[in-house]
Short mmCIF file of C-alpha atoms in Angstrom, two decimals:
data_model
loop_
_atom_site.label_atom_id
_atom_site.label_comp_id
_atom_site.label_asym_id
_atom_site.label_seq_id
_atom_site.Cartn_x
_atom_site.Cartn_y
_atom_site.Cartn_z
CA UNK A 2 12.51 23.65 13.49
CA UNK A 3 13.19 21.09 10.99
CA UNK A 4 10.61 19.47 8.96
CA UNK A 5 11.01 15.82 8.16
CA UNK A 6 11.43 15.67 4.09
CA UNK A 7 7.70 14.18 3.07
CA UNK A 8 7.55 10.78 1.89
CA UNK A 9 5.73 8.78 -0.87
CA UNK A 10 2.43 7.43 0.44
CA UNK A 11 2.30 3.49 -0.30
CA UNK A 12 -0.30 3.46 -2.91
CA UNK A 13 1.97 6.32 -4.80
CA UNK A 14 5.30 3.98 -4.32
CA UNK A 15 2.96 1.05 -5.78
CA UNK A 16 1.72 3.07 -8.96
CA UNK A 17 5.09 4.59 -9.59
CA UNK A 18 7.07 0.81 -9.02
CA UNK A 19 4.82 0.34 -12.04
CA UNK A 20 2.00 -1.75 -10.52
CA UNK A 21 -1.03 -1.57 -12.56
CA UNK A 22 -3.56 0.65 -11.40
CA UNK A 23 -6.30 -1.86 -12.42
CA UNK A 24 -4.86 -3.96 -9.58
CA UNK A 25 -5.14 -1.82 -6.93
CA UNK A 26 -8.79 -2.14 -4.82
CA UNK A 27 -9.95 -1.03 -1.82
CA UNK A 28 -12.20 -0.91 0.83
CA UNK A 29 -12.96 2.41 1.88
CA UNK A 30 -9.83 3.52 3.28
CA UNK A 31 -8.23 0.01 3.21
CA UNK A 32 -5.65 -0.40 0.46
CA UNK A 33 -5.71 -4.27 -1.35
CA UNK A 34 -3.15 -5.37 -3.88
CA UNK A 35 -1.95 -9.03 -5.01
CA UNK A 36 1.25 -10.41 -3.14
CA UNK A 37 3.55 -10.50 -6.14
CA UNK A 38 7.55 -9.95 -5.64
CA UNK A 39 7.37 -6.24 -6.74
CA UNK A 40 4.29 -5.75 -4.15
CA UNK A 41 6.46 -7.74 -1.26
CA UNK A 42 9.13 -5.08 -2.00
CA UNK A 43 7.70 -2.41 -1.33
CA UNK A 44 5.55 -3.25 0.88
CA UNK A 45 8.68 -3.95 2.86
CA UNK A 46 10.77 -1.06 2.36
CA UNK A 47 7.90 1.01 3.07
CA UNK A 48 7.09 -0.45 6.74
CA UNK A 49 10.63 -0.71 7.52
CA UNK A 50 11.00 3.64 6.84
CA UNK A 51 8.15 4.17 8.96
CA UNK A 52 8.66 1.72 12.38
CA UNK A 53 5.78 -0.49 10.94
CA UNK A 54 5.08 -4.10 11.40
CA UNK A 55 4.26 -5.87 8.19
CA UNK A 56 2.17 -8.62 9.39
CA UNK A 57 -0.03 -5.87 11.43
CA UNK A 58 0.26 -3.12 9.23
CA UNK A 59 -0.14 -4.90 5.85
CA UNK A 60 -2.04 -8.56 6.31
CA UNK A 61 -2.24 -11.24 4.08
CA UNK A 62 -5.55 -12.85 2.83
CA UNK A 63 -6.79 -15.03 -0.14
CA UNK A 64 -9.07 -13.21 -2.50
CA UNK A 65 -12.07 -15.44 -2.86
CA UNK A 66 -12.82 -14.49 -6.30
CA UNK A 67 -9.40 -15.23 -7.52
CA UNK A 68 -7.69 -17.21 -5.06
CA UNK A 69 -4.39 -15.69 -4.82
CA UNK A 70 -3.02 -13.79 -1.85
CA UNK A 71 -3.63 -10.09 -1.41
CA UNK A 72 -2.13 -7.44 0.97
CA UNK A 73 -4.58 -5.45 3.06
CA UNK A 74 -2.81 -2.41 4.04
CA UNK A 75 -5.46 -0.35 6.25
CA UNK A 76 -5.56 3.15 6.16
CA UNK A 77 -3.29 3.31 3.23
CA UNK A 78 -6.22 4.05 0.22
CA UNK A 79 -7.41 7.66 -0.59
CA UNK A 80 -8.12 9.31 -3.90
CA UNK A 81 -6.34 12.36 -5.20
CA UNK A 82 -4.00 13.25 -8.26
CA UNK A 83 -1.05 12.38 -7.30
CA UNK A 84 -2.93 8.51 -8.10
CA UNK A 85 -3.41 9.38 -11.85
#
């Protein structure tokens, strides 16, 4: 049996792209990160490897506190140490 080859969670692909981990919130498991270019990107890429929609998978909002767009990617926030 062959195992698919695992591959980078989202919120890794983010950190390691170089977004800033002070950037990255959440809502229990619900991942939320500013719609810049480099987000987009990813973002992108990502949904297209796995069969995901964007617009269902990863939503756009405005943040009311800052008033720019965000992404809210659900199911796509967890803690570990691969996130340091």
């Amino acid at each position: 049996r062959r195992w698919k080859k695992m591959r980078k969670t989202l919120l890794k692909r983010l950190l390691d792209a170089g977004y800033p981990k002070a950037e990255i919130h959440h809502w229990q498991s619900d991942l939320y990160v500013f719609v810049t270019p480099l987000t987009t990107k990813i973002i992108s890429e990502w949904c297209d490897e796995n069969g995901y929609t964007m617009n269902l998978h990863c939503t756009r909002f405005v943040d009311q506190i800052t008033g720019n767009m965000m992404y809210n990617c659900v199911f796509q926030y967890y803690e570990g140490k691969e996130n340091d």
